[in-house]
Amino acid sequence: MKIDNNSPYLAFSRETWSELRDAVQLPLTEIELKRLQGMNDKVSLDEVRDIYLPLSRLLNLYIKAKQRRNRVLDQFLGKDPHHVPYVISIAGSVAVGKSTTARILQALLERWPQHPKVALVTTDGFLYPNAVLEQRGLMQKKGFPQSYDIRRLVQFVSEIKSGKPRVTAPVYSHLFYDIVPDRETVVELPDIVIIEGLNVLQSGMDYPHEPHRVFVSDFVDFSIFVDADERLLKTWYVERFLKLRSGAFTDPDSYFKHYAQLSEEEAVAVGSRIWQEINYKNLKQNILPTKDRAELILTKGRDHGVEKIWLKK
């Protein structure tokens, strides 16, 4: 562990961080881990043991402390104990592996006896439908702050945090590249909610078009930012685009089915252009500036493995 008195973070190498799992046993099998991984993510059981087990132990300690605090507050106020879910947010660039990180954490955290019910929600469901984005000229800004129904997202998190018994969220389809009508994700009294998305660390200054100043980050108990060098992010995005070209894009219902006909060289060029014109701009303007708001930063290396961990003091 490296301590820099001028930094708000403690810096850990992979080896030092791994020791903090404190004999916690690995609860996942190779088959279970494979189901949790995204298309282009390469996560080994060693990675889960060295990186995610210590993190799940830390979160378990934080959650138990928060539960004790809530009981003390209820006692002080003379109220009956009420259920308050612990909210974890996971942010980072497109293609960095946020979704895989979220699913692995969900699988690990729900194995702790103190909080067996862990819900996972992505903020993609709170994007405006394509019809609205087209009307507002925002189809090339999907994922940027103005493309989200931020009021609905904040209302969702607020209802979760208030202990509302049943809360719903819209469903987004990456196949159709749009919100799915008449479908919803239902969250019912979870112990923990993991919210994953590009925008979960953003605050009022990132939404100047919104008059109110309450945002997702105001309801989050612990925030994580998954980071990597920008050159790696571009490489991973293009690699994922090539896999989609020969996979999901071949589905006749896919919004991007026209890309399935591209040659590999053409696909690399198109993927690189999309990255540069949309995702890289969003990363630089709206995502990277939120990194230092996170409680924990996981920095990935070339093989997708986490090489450095930064924990806020």
PDB file of C-alpha atoms in Angstrom:
ATOM      1  CA  MET A   1       0.000   0.000   0.000  1.00  0.00           C
ATOM      2  CA  LYS A   2       1.275   3.434  -0.960  1.00  0.00           C
ATOM      3  CA  ILE A   3       0.280   6.494   1.065  1.00  0.00           C
ATOM      4  CA  ASP A   4       0.548   9.915  -0.516  1.00  0.00           C
ATOM      5  CA  ASN A   5      -0.417  12.632   1.934  1.00  0.00           C
ATOM      6  CA  ASN A   6      -1.299  14.908  -0.969  1.00  0.00           C
ATOM      7  CA  SER A   7      -3.739  12.416  -2.489  1.00  0.00           C
ATOM      8  CA  PRO A   8      -7.230  11.577  -1.230  1.00  0.00           C
ATOM      9  CA  TYR A   9      -6.574   7.931  -2.191  1.00  0.00           C
ATOM     10  CA  LEU A  10      -4.617   4.997  -0.831  1.00  0.00           C
ATOM     11  CA  ALA A  11      -2.864   3.171  -3.684  1.00  0.00           C
ATOM     12  CA  PHE A  12      -2.630  -0.628  -3.722  1.00  0.00           C
ATOM     13  CA  SER A  13      -0.768  -2.962  -6.019  1.00  0.00           C
ATOM     14  CA  ARG A  14      -2.599  -6.078  -7.129  1.00  0.00           C
ATOM     15  CA  GLU A  15      -0.517  -8.219  -4.767  1.00  0.00           C
ATOM     16  CA  THR A  16      -1.088  -6.034  -1.698  1.00  0.00           C
ATOM     17  CA  TRP A  17      -4.807  -5.744  -2.372  1.00  0.00           C
ATOM     18  CA  SER A  18      -5.136  -9.512  -2.817  1.00  0.00           C
ATOM     19  CA  GLU A  19      -3.912 -10.101   0.731  1.00  0.00           C
ATOM     20  CA  LEU A  20      -6.887  -8.159   2.103  1.00  0.00           C
ATOM     21  CA  ARG A  21      -9.366 -10.891   1.241  1.00  0.00           C
ATOM     22  CA  ASP A  22      -8.410 -12.311   4.663  1.00  0.00           C
ATOM     23  CA  ALA A  23      -8.990 -16.019   3.974  1.00  0.00           C
ATOM     24  CA  VAL A  24     -12.397 -15.432   2.351  1.00  0.00           C
ATOM     25  CA  GLN A  25     -13.010 -18.464   0.149  1.00  0.00           C
ATOM     26  CA  LEU A  26     -13.766 -18.187  -3.563  1.00  0.00           C
ATOM     27  CA  PRO A  27     -17.466 -19.013  -3.982  1.00  0.00           C
ATOM     28  CA  LEU A  28     -17.582 -19.058  -7.816  1.00  0.00           C
ATOM     29  CA  THR A  29     -16.773 -21.871 -10.219  1.00  0.00           C
ATOM     30  CA  GLU A  30     -15.265 -21.502 -13.685  1.00  0.00           C
ATOM     31  CA  ILE A  31     -18.652 -22.232 -15.260  1.00  0.00           C
ATOM     32  CA  GLU A  32     -20.421 -19.624 -13.119  1.00  0.00           C
ATOM     33  CA  LEU A  33     -17.772 -17.019 -13.917  1.00  0.00           C
ATOM     34  CA  LYS A  34     -18.075 -17.657 -17.649  1.00  0.00           C
ATOM     35  CA  ARG A  35     -21.789 -16.822 -17.477  1.00  0.00           C
ATOM     36  CA  LEU A  36     -21.011 -13.512 -15.774  1.00  0.00           C
ATOM     37  CA  GLN A  37     -18.455 -12.271 -18.305  1.00  0.00           C
ATOM     38  CA  GLY A  38     -19.214  -9.870 -21.110  1.00  0.00           C
ATOM     39  CA  MET A  39     -18.418 -10.556 -24.739  1.00  0.00           C
ATOM     40  CA  ASN A  40     -14.943  -9.053 -24.729  1.00  0.00           C
ATOM     41  CA  ASP A  41     -14.012  -9.353 -21.048  1.00  0.00           C
ATOM     42  CA  LYS A  42     -11.338 -11.763 -19.916  1.00  0.00           C
ATOM     43  CA  VAL A  43     -11.735 -12.412 -16.202  1.00  0.00           C
ATOM     44  CA  SER A  44     -10.109 -15.420 -14.566  1.00  0.00           C
ATOM     45  CA  LEU A  45     -10.850 -17.048 -11.232  1.00  0.00           C
ATOM     46  CA  ASP A  46      -7.492 -15.656 -10.082  1.00  0.00           C
ATOM     47  CA  GLU A  47      -8.776 -12.179 -10.921  1.00  0.00           C
ATOM     48  CA  VAL A  48     -11.924 -12.762  -8.896  1.00  0.00           C
ATOM     49  CA  ARG A  49      -9.893 -14.054  -5.949  1.00  0.00           C
ATOM     50  CA  ASP A  50      -7.274 -11.292  -6.047  1.00  0.00           C
ATOM     51  CA  ILE A  51      -9.448  -8.274  -6.881  1.00  0.00           C
ATOM     52  CA  TYR A  52     -13.141  -8.894  -6.331  1.00  0.00           C
ATOM     53  CA  LEU A  53     -13.055 -11.012  -3.170  1.00  0.00           C
ATOM     54  CA  PRO A  54     -11.208  -8.307  -1.180  1.00  0.00           C
ATOM     55  CA  LEU A  55     -13.632  -5.746  -2.606  1.00  0.00           C
ATOM     56  CA  SER A  56     -16.646  -7.824  -1.586  1.00  0.00           C
ATOM     57  CA  ARG A  57     -15.160  -8.158   1.921  1.00  0.00           C
ATOM     58  CA  LEU A  58     -14.662  -4.385   2.157  1.00  0.00           C
ATOM     59  CA  LEU A  59     -18.204  -3.735   0.939  1.00  0.00           C
ATOM     60  CA  ASN A  60     -19.598  -6.274   3.386  1.00  0.00           C
ATOM     61  CA  LEU A  61     -17.914  -4.395   6.242  1.00  0.00           C
ATOM     62  CA  TYR A  62     -19.221  -1.052   4.971  1.00  0.00           C
ATOM     63  CA  ILE A  63     -22.735  -2.445   4.593  1.00  0.00           C
ATOM     64  CA  LYS A  64     -22.806  -3.889   8.120  1.00  0.00           C
ATOM     65  CA  ALA A  65     -21.589  -0.534   9.473  1.00  0.00           C
ATOM     66  CA  LYS A  66     -24.327   1.298   7.559  1.00  0.00           C
ATOM     67  CA  GLN A  67     -26.964  -1.113   8.843  1.00  0.00           C
ATOM     68  CA  ARG A  68     -25.801  -0.464  12.422  1.00  0.00           C
ATOM     69  CA  ARG A  69     -25.945   3.271  11.810  1.00  0.00           C
ATOM     70  CA  ASN A  70     -29.491   2.997  10.473  1.00  0.00           C
ATOM     71  CA  ARG A  71     -30.589   1.068  13.574  1.00  0.00           C
ATOM     72  CA  VAL A  72     -29.027   3.718  15.818  1.00  0.00           C
ATOM     73  CA  LEU A  73     -30.804   6.488  13.907  1.00  0.00           C
ATOM     74  CA  ASP A  74     -34.154   4.678  14.121  1.00  0.00           C
ATOM     75  CA  GLN A  75     -33.653   4.235  17.867  1.00  0.00           C
ATOM     76  CA  PHE A  76     -32.760   7.913  18.310  1.00  0.00           C
ATOM     77  CA  LEU A  77     -35.835   9.009  16.354  1.00  0.00           C
ATOM     78  CA  GLY A  78     -38.076   6.538  18.166  1.00  0.00           C
ATOM     79  CA  LYS A  79     -39.064   4.856  14.901  1.00  0.00           C
ATOM     80  CA  ASP A  80     -39.600   1.221  14.073  1.00  0.00           C
ATOM     81  CA  PRO A  81     -36.661  -0.257  12.093  1.00  0.00           C
ATOM     82  CA  HIS A  82     -37.148   0.271   8.377  1.00  0.00           C
ATOM     83  CA  HIS A  83     -35.478  -1.286   5.356  1.00  0.00           C
ATOM     84  CA  VAL A  84     -32.905   0.912   3.593  1.00  0.00           C
ATOM     85  CA  PRO A  85     -31.015  -0.740   0.698  1.00  0.00           C
ATOM     86  CA  TYR A  86     -27.298  -0.093   0.320  1.00  0.00           C
ATOM     87  CA  VAL A  87     -26.607   1.478  -3.079  1.00  0.00           C
ATOM     88  CA  ILE A  88     -23.386   0.840  -5.022  1.00  0.00           C
ATOM     89  CA  SER A  89     -22.645   2.600  -8.304  1.00  0.00           C
ATOM     90  CA  ILE A  90     -20.209   1.468 -11.012  1.00  0.00           C
ATOM     91  CA  ALA A  91     -19.049   3.965 -13.633  1.00  0.00           C
ATOM     92  CA  GLY A  92     -16.479   4.003 -16.422  1.00  0.00           C
ATOM     93  CA  SER A  93     -16.071   4.189 -20.168  1.00  0.00           C
ATOM     94  CA  VAL A  94     -17.836   2.200 -22.841  1.00  0.00           C
ATOM     95  CA  ALA A  95     -15.947  -1.125 -23.353  1.00  0.00           C
ATOM     96  CA  VAL A  96     -14.073  -0.970 -20.019  1.00  0.00           C
ATOM     97  CA  GLY A  97     -16.020  -3.898 -18.548  1.00  0.00           C
ATOM     98  CA  LYS A  98     -18.446  -2.183 -16.141  1.00  0.00           C
ATOM     99  CA  SER A  99     -21.178  -4.755 -16.709  1.00  0.00           C
ATOM    100  CA  THR A 100     -18.912  -7.702 -15.973  1.00  0.00           C
ATOM    101  CA  THR A 101     -17.617  -5.987 -12.836  1.00  0.00           C
ATOM    102  CA  ALA A 102     -21.207  -5.371 -11.721  1.00  0.00           C
ATOM    103  CA  ARG A 103     -22.307  -8.976 -12.317  1.00  0.00           C
ATOM    104  CA  ILE A 104     -19.281 -10.429 -10.504  1.00  0.00           C
ATOM    105  CA  LEU A 105     -19.848  -8.150  -7.525  1.00  0.00           C
ATOM    106  CA  GLN A 106     -23.526  -9.073  -7.472  1.00  0.00           C
ATOM    107  CA  ALA A 107     -22.659 -12.789  -7.462  1.00  0.00           C
ATOM    108  CA  LEU A 108     -20.146 -12.364  -4.643  1.00  0.00           C
ATOM    109  CA  LEU A 109     -22.159 -10.013  -2.452  1.00  0.00           C
ATOM    110  CA  GLU A 110     -25.320 -12.119  -2.510  1.00  0.00           C
ATOM    111  CA  ARG A 111     -23.298 -15.014  -1.049  1.00  0.00           C
ATOM    112  CA  TRP A 112     -22.667 -13.081   2.168  1.00  0.00           C
ATOM    113  CA  PRO A 113     -25.335 -14.110   4.715  1.00  0.00           C
ATOM    114  CA  GLN A 114     -26.068 -10.535   5.844  1.00  0.00           C
ATOM    115  CA  HIS A 115     -27.455  -9.416   2.475  1.00  0.00           C
ATOM    116  CA  PRO A 116     -28.577 -12.248   0.221  1.00  0.00           C
ATOM    117  CA  LYS A 117     -30.782 -10.148  -2.078  1.00  0.00           C
ATOM    118  CA  VAL A 118     -28.725  -8.040  -4.486  1.00  0.00           C
ATOM    119  CA  ALA A 119     -30.374  -6.245  -7.417  1.00  0.00           C
ATOM    120  CA  LEU A 120     -28.518  -5.013 -10.492  1.00  0.00           C
ATOM    121  CA  VAL A 121     -29.839  -2.182 -12.661  1.00  0.00           C
ATOM    122  CA  THR A 122     -28.172  -0.409 -15.589  1.00  0.00           C
ATOM    123  CA  THR A 123     -28.856   3.217 -16.408  1.00  0.00           C
ATOM    124  CA  ASP A 124     -29.319   2.304 -20.105  1.00  0.00           C
ATOM    125  CA  GLY A 125     -32.993   1.830 -19.303  1.00  0.00           C
ATOM    126  CA  PHE A 126     -33.251   5.531 -18.528  1.00  0.00           C
ATOM    127  CA  LEU A 127     -32.088   6.677 -21.941  1.00  0.00           C
ATOM    128  CA  TYR A 128     -34.812   8.506 -23.807  1.00  0.00           C
ATOM    129  CA  PRO A 129     -36.491   6.356 -26.493  1.00  0.00           C
ATOM    130  CA  ASN A 130     -35.030   6.773 -29.974  1.00  0.00           C
ATOM    131  CA  ALA A 131     -38.115   8.680 -31.119  1.00  0.00           C
ATOM    132  CA  VAL A 132     -37.401  11.350 -28.493  1.00  0.00           C
ATOM    133  CA  LEU A 133     -33.669  11.410 -29.262  1.00  0.00           C
ATOM    134  CA  GLU A 134     -34.385  11.799 -32.988  1.00  0.00           C
ATOM    135  CA  GLN A 135     -36.858  14.609 -32.321  1.00  0.00           C
ATOM    136  CA  ARG A 136     -34.224  16.408 -30.244  1.00  0.00           C
ATOM    137  CA  GLY A 137     -31.344  15.697 -32.630  1.00  0.00           C
ATOM    138  CA  LEU A 138     -29.526  13.582 -30.052  1.00  0.00           C
ATOM    139  CA  MET A 139     -29.116  10.191 -31.752  1.00  0.00           C
ATOM    140  CA  GLN A 140     -25.378  10.856 -32.154  1.00  0.00           C
ATOM    141  CA  LYS A 141     -25.222  11.859 -28.482  1.00  0.00           C
ATOM    142  CA  LYS A 142     -26.644   8.662 -27.003  1.00  0.00           C
ATOM    143  CA  GLY A 143     -24.885   8.127 -23.672  1.00  0.00           C
ATOM    144  CA  PHE A 144     -24.183  11.856 -23.207  1.00  0.00           C
ATOM    145  CA  PRO A 145     -25.907  13.499 -20.186  1.00  0.00           C
ATOM    146  CA  GLN A 146     -28.661  15.107 -22.253  1.00  0.00           C
ATOM    147  CA  SER A 147     -29.737  11.726 -23.700  1.00  0.00           C
ATOM    148  CA  TYR A 148     -31.008  10.457 -20.325  1.00  0.00           C
ATOM    149  CA  ASP A 149     -34.337  10.978 -18.628  1.00  0.00           C
ATOM    150  CA  ILE A 150     -32.419  12.032 -15.533  1.00  0.00           C
ATOM    151  CA  ARG A 151     -35.526  12.979 -13.568  1.00  0.00           C
ATOM    152  CA  ARG A 152     -36.927   9.486 -13.937  1.00  0.00           C
ATOM    153  CA  LEU A 153     -33.570   7.941 -13.016  1.00  0.00           C
ATOM    154  CA  VAL A 154     -33.276  10.103  -9.895  1.00  0.00           C
ATOM    155  CA  GLN A 155     -36.863   9.266  -8.928  1.00  0.00           C
ATOM    156  CA  PHE A 156     -36.053   5.542  -9.295  1.00  0.00           C
ATOM    157  CA  VAL A 157     -33.006   5.745  -7.033  1.00  0.00           C
ATOM    158  CA  SER A 158     -34.843   7.950  -4.562  1.00  0.00           C
ATOM    159  CA  GLU A 159     -37.659   5.390  -4.274  1.00  0.00           C
ATOM    160  CA  ILE A 160     -35.108   2.593  -3.824  1.00  0.00           C
ATOM    161  CA  LYS A 161     -33.370   4.517  -1.062  1.00  0.00           C
ATOM    162  CA  SER A 162     -36.618   5.362   0.696  1.00  0.00           C
ATOM    163  CA  GLY A 163     -37.426   1.660   1.050  1.00  0.00           C
ATOM    164  CA  LYS A 164     -40.408   1.596  -1.307  1.00  0.00           C
ATOM    165  CA  PRO A 165     -41.505  -2.072  -1.554  1.00  0.00           C
ATOM    166  CA  ARG A 166     -41.738  -2.203  -5.361  1.00  0.00           C
ATOM    167  CA  VAL A 167     -39.806   0.002  -7.775  1.00  0.00           C
ATOM    168  CA  THR A 168     -39.673  -0.365 -11.557  1.00  0.00           C
ATOM    169  CA  ALA A 169     -37.217   0.703 -14.244  1.00  0.00           C
ATOM    170  CA  PRO A 170     -37.504   0.712 -18.051  1.00  0.00           C
ATOM    171  CA  VAL A 171     -35.705  -1.978 -20.064  1.00  0.00           C
ATOM    172  CA  TYR A 172     -33.188  -1.170 -22.813  1.00  0.00           C
ATOM    173  CA  SER A 173     -32.387  -3.597 -25.639  1.00  0.00           C
ATOM    174  CA  HIS A 174     -28.910  -3.482 -27.178  1.00  0.00           C
ATOM    175  CA  LEU A 175     -30.285  -5.594 -30.028  1.00  0.00           C
ATOM    176  CA  PHE A 176     -32.967  -3.048 -30.918  1.00  0.00           C
ATOM    177  CA  TYR A 177     -30.841  -0.112 -29.669  1.00  0.00           C
ATOM    178  CA  ASP A 178     -33.930   1.298 -27.962  1.00  0.00           C
ATOM    179  CA  ILE A 179     -36.182   1.178 -24.926  1.00  0.00           C
ATOM    180  CA  VAL A 180     -38.466  -1.874 -25.018  1.00  0.00           C
ATOM    181  CA  PRO A 181     -42.135  -0.825 -24.718  1.00  0.00           C
ATOM    182  CA  ASP A 182     -44.262  -2.508 -22.053  1.00  0.00           C
ATOM    183  CA  ARG A 183     -41.296  -4.153 -20.322  1.00  0.00           C
ATOM    184  CA  GLU A 184     -39.818  -3.219 -16.985  1.00  0.00           C
ATOM    185  CA  THR A 185     -37.263  -4.296 -14.421  1.00  0.00           C
ATOM    186  CA  VAL A 186     -38.848  -4.813 -11.011  1.00  0.00           C
ATOM    187  CA  VAL A 187     -36.865  -4.232  -7.811  1.00  0.00           C
ATOM    188  CA  GLU A 188     -38.516  -5.433  -4.610  1.00  0.00           C
ATOM    189  CA  LEU A 189     -36.897  -4.673  -1.246  1.00  0.00           C
ATOM    190  CA  PRO A 190     -33.315  -5.667  -2.044  1.00  0.00           C
ATOM    191  CA  ASP A 191     -30.552  -5.568   0.554  1.00  0.00           C
ATOM    192  CA  ILE A 192     -28.170  -4.044  -2.002  1.00  0.00           C
ATOM    193  CA  VAL A 193     -28.713  -2.314  -5.338  1.00  0.00           C
ATOM    194  CA  ILE A 194     -25.862  -2.081  -7.834  1.00  0.00           C
ATOM    195  CA  ILE A 195     -26.412   0.666 -10.409  1.00  0.00           C
ATOM    196  CA  GLU A 196     -24.104   0.464 -13.415  1.00  0.00           C
ATOM    197  CA  GLY A 197     -23.761   3.111 -16.105  1.00  0.00           C
ATOM    198  CA  LEU A 198     -21.792   5.878 -17.755  1.00  0.00           C
ATOM    199  CA  ASN A 199     -23.504   8.603 -15.754  1.00  0.00           C
ATOM    200  CA  VAL A 200     -23.789   7.366 -12.160  1.00  0.00           C
ATOM    201  CA  LEU A 201     -21.048   9.661 -10.820  1.00  0.00           C
ATOM    202  CA  GLN A 202     -22.323  12.762 -12.562  1.00  0.00           C
ATOM    203  CA  SER A 203     -23.778  15.633 -10.566  1.00  0.00           C
ATOM    204  CA  GLY A 204     -25.597  18.912 -11.104  1.00  0.00           C
ATOM    205  CA  MET A 205     -22.727  20.552 -12.955  1.00  0.00           C
ATOM    206  CA  ASP A 206     -22.975  17.816 -15.613  1.00  0.00           C
ATOM    207  CA  TYR A 207     -26.660  18.574 -16.266  1.00  0.00           C
ATOM    208  CA  PRO A 208     -26.910  22.352 -16.719  1.00  0.00           C
ATOM    209  CA  HIS A 209     -30.166  21.836 -18.635  1.00  0.00           C
ATOM    210  CA  GLU A 210     -31.827  20.417 -15.496  1.00  0.00           C
ATOM    211  CA  PRO A 211     -33.160  22.950 -12.963  1.00  0.00           C
ATOM    212  CA  HIS A 212     -32.992  20.628  -9.942  1.00  0.00           C
ATOM    213  CA  ARG A 213     -29.741  19.681  -8.220  1.00  0.00           C
ATOM    214  CA  VAL A 214     -30.382  16.184  -6.867  1.00  0.00           C
ATOM    215  CA  PHE A 215     -28.726  13.365  -8.802  1.00  0.00           C
ATOM    216  CA  VAL A 216     -27.961   9.662  -8.606  1.00  0.00           C
ATOM    217  CA  SER A 217     -24.652  10.301  -6.863  1.00  0.00           C
ATOM    218  CA  ASP A 218     -26.526  11.888  -3.942  1.00  0.00           C
ATOM    219  CA  PHE A 219     -28.141   8.533  -3.097  1.00  0.00           C
ATOM    220  CA  VAL A 220     -25.085   6.303  -3.546  1.00  0.00           C
ATOM    221  CA  ASP A 221     -23.356   4.756  -0.516  1.00  0.00           C
ATOM    222  CA  PHE A 222     -20.255   3.487  -2.330  1.00  0.00           C
ATOM    223  CA  SER A 223     -19.044   4.357  -5.825  1.00  0.00           C
ATOM    224  CA  ILE A 224     -16.605   2.540  -8.117  1.00  0.00           C
ATOM    225  CA  PHE A 225     -14.899   3.767 -11.279  1.00  0.00           C
ATOM    226  CA  VAL A 226     -13.446   1.193 -13.688  1.00  0.00           C
ATOM    227  CA  ASP A 227     -10.541   2.814 -15.511  1.00  0.00           C
ATOM    228  CA  ALA A 228      -8.063   2.006 -18.290  1.00  0.00           C
ATOM    229  CA  ASP A 229      -5.712   3.806 -20.644  1.00  0.00           C
ATOM    230  CA  GLU A 230      -7.593   5.527 -23.475  1.00  0.00           C
ATOM    231  CA  ARG A 231      -5.662   3.580 -26.132  1.00  0.00           C
ATOM    232  CA  LEU A 232      -6.707   0.299 -24.553  1.00  0.00           C
ATOM    233  CA  LEU A 233     -10.318   1.433 -24.415  1.00  0.00           C
ATOM    234  CA  LYS A 234     -10.305   2.150 -28.144  1.00  0.00           C
ATOM    235  CA  THR A 235      -8.723  -1.243 -28.878  1.00  0.00           C
ATOM    236  CA  TRP A 236     -11.289  -3.051 -26.714  1.00  0.00           C
ATOM    237  CA  TYR A 237     -14.160  -1.139 -28.313  1.00  0.00           C
ATOM    238  CA  VAL A 238     -13.045  -2.022 -31.838  1.00  0.00           C
ATOM    239  CA  GLU A 239     -12.477  -5.665 -30.848  1.00  0.00           C
ATOM    240  CA  ARG A 240     -15.985  -5.779 -29.420  1.00  0.00           C
ATOM    241  CA  PHE A 241     -17.374  -4.169 -32.573  1.00  0.00           C
ATOM    242  CA  LEU A 242     -15.735  -6.899 -34.691  1.00  0.00           C
ATOM    243  CA  LYS A 243     -17.264  -9.620 -32.524  1.00  0.00           C
ATOM    244  CA  LEU A 244     -20.694  -7.998 -32.742  1.00  0.00           C
ATOM    245  CA  ARG A 245     -20.311  -7.762 -36.534  1.00  0.00           C
ATOM    246  CA  SER A 246     -20.054 -11.536 -36.790  1.00  0.00           C
ATOM    247  CA  GLY A 247     -22.476 -12.170 -33.912  1.00  0.00           C
ATOM    248  CA  ALA A 248     -25.385  -9.993 -32.757  1.00  0.00           C
ATOM    249  CA  PHE A 249     -25.319  -7.767 -35.850  1.00  0.00           C
ATOM    250  CA  THR A 250     -26.199 -10.789 -38.020  1.00  0.00           C
ATOM    251  CA  ASP A 251     -29.598 -11.006 -36.302  1.00  0.00           C
ATOM    252  CA  PRO A 252     -32.192  -9.646 -38.787  1.00  0.00           C
ATOM    253  CA  ASP A 253     -33.845  -7.756 -35.905  1.00  0.00           C
ATOM    254  CA  SER A 254     -30.619  -5.972 -34.962  1.00  0.00           C
ATOM    255  CA  TYR A 255     -30.595  -2.198 -35.302  1.00  0.00           C
ATOM    256  CA  PHE A 256     -27.040  -2.528 -36.625  1.00  0.00           C
ATOM    257  CA  LYS A 257     -27.638  -5.408 -39.068  1.00  0.00           C
ATOM    258  CA  HIS A 258     -26.200  -3.337 -41.927  1.00  0.00           C
ATOM    259  CA  TYR A 259     -22.776  -3.548 -40.255  1.00  0.00           C
ATOM    260  CA  ALA A 260     -22.778  -7.359 -40.570  1.00  0.00           C
ATOM    261  CA  GLN A 261     -21.925  -7.006 -44.261  1.00  0.00           C
ATOM    262  CA  LEU A 262     -18.727  -5.036 -43.641  1.00  0.00           C
ATOM    263  CA  SER A 263     -15.342  -6.581 -44.327  1.00  0.00           C
ATOM    264  CA  GLU A 264     -12.992  -6.777 -41.355  1.00  0.00           C
ATOM    265  CA  GLU A 265     -11.025  -3.798 -42.627  1.00  0.00           C
ATOM    266  CA  GLU A 266     -14.209  -1.765 -43.103  1.00  0.00           C
ATOM    267  CA  ALA A 267     -15.485  -2.807 -39.667  1.00  0.00           C
ATOM    268  CA  VAL A 268     -12.251  -1.667 -38.011  1.00  0.00           C
ATOM    269  CA  ALA A 269     -12.567   1.694 -39.758  1.00  0.00           C
ATOM    270  CA  VAL A 270     -16.234   2.113 -38.790  1.00  0.00           C
ATOM    271  CA  GLY A 271     -15.659   1.025 -35.186  1.00  0.00           C
ATOM    272  CA  SER A 272     -12.708   3.403 -34.885  1.00  0.00           C
ATOM    273  CA  ARG A 273     -14.778   6.267 -36.275  1.00  0.00           C
ATOM    274  CA  ILE A 274     -17.695   5.617 -33.900  1.00  0.00           C
ATOM    275  CA  TRP A 275     -15.266   5.471 -30.997  1.00  0.00           C
ATOM    276  CA  GLN A 276     -13.560   8.717 -31.968  1.00  0.00           C
ATOM    277  CA  GLU A 277     -16.654  10.736 -32.842  1.00  0.00           C
ATOM    278  CA  ILE A 278     -18.999   9.576 -30.067  1.00  0.00           C
ATOM    279  CA  ASN A 279     -17.579   7.442 -27.271  1.00  0.00           C
ATOM    280  CA  TYR A 280     -14.189   9.151 -26.957  1.00  0.00           C
ATOM    281  CA  LYS A 281     -15.825  12.583 -26.860  1.00  0.00           C
ATOM    282  CA  ASN A 282     -18.239  11.421 -24.173  1.00  0.00           C
ATOM    283  CA  LEU A 283     -15.368   9.880 -22.228  1.00  0.00           C
ATOM    284  CA  LYS A 284     -13.308  13.070 -22.245  1.00  0.00           C
ATOM    285  CA  GLN A 285     -16.160  15.510 -21.698  1.00  0.00           C
ATOM    286  CA  ASN A 286     -18.475  13.676 -19.308  1.00  0.00           C
ATOM    287  CA  ILE A 287     -17.079  10.428 -17.895  1.00  0.00           C
ATOM    288  CA  LEU A 288     -13.397  10.914 -17.032  1.00  0.00           C
ATOM    289  CA  PRO A 289     -14.065  14.180 -15.141  1.00  0.00           C
ATOM    290  CA  THR A 290     -16.150  12.165 -12.649  1.00  0.00           C
ATOM    291  CA  LYS A 291     -13.425   9.609 -11.855  1.00  0.00           C
ATOM    292  CA  ASP A 292     -12.085  11.336  -8.762  1.00  0.00           C
ATOM    293  CA  ARG A 293     -15.555  11.396  -7.218  1.00  0.00           C
ATOM    294  CA  ALA A 294     -15.416   7.601  -6.810  1.00  0.00           C
ATOM    295  CA  GLU A 295     -14.676   5.881  -3.512  1.00  0.00           C
ATOM    296  CA  LEU A 296     -12.696   3.214  -5.369  1.00  0.00           C
ATOM    297  CA  ILE A 297     -10.888   3.220  -8.728  1.00  0.00           C
ATOM    298  CA  LEU A 298      -9.971  -0.048 -10.446  1.00  0.00           C
ATOM    299  CA  THR A 299      -7.278   0.516 -13.093  1.00  0.00           C
ATOM    300  CA  LYS A 300      -7.059  -2.176 -15.775  1.00  0.00           C
ATOM    301  CA  GLY A 301      -4.083  -3.189 -17.886  1.00  0.00           C
ATOM    302  CA  ARG A 302      -3.672  -4.592 -21.378  1.00  0.00           C
ATOM    303  CA  ASP A 303      -5.044  -8.058 -20.566  1.00  0.00           C
ATOM    304  CA  HIS A 304      -8.185  -6.593 -18.939  1.00  0.00           C
ATOM    305  CA  GLY A 305      -6.816  -7.473 -15.496  1.00  0.00           C
ATOM    306  CA  VAL A 306      -6.867  -4.908 -12.677  1.00  0.00           C
ATOM    307  CA  GLU A 307      -3.332  -3.712 -11.952  1.00  0.00           C
ATOM    308  CA  LYS A 308      -3.905  -0.868  -9.491  1.00  0.00           C
ATOM    309  CA  ILE A 309      -6.556  -0.117  -6.886  1.00  0.00           C
ATOM    310  CA  TRP A 310      -7.191   3.329  -5.452  1.00  0.00           C
ATOM    311  CA  LEU A 311      -9.286   3.540  -2.290  1.00  0.00           C
ATOM    312  CA  LYS A 312     -10.429   6.887  -0.935  1.00  0.00           C
ATOM    313  CA  LYS A 313      -9.101   7.580   2.546  1.00  0.00           C
TER     314      LYS A 313
END
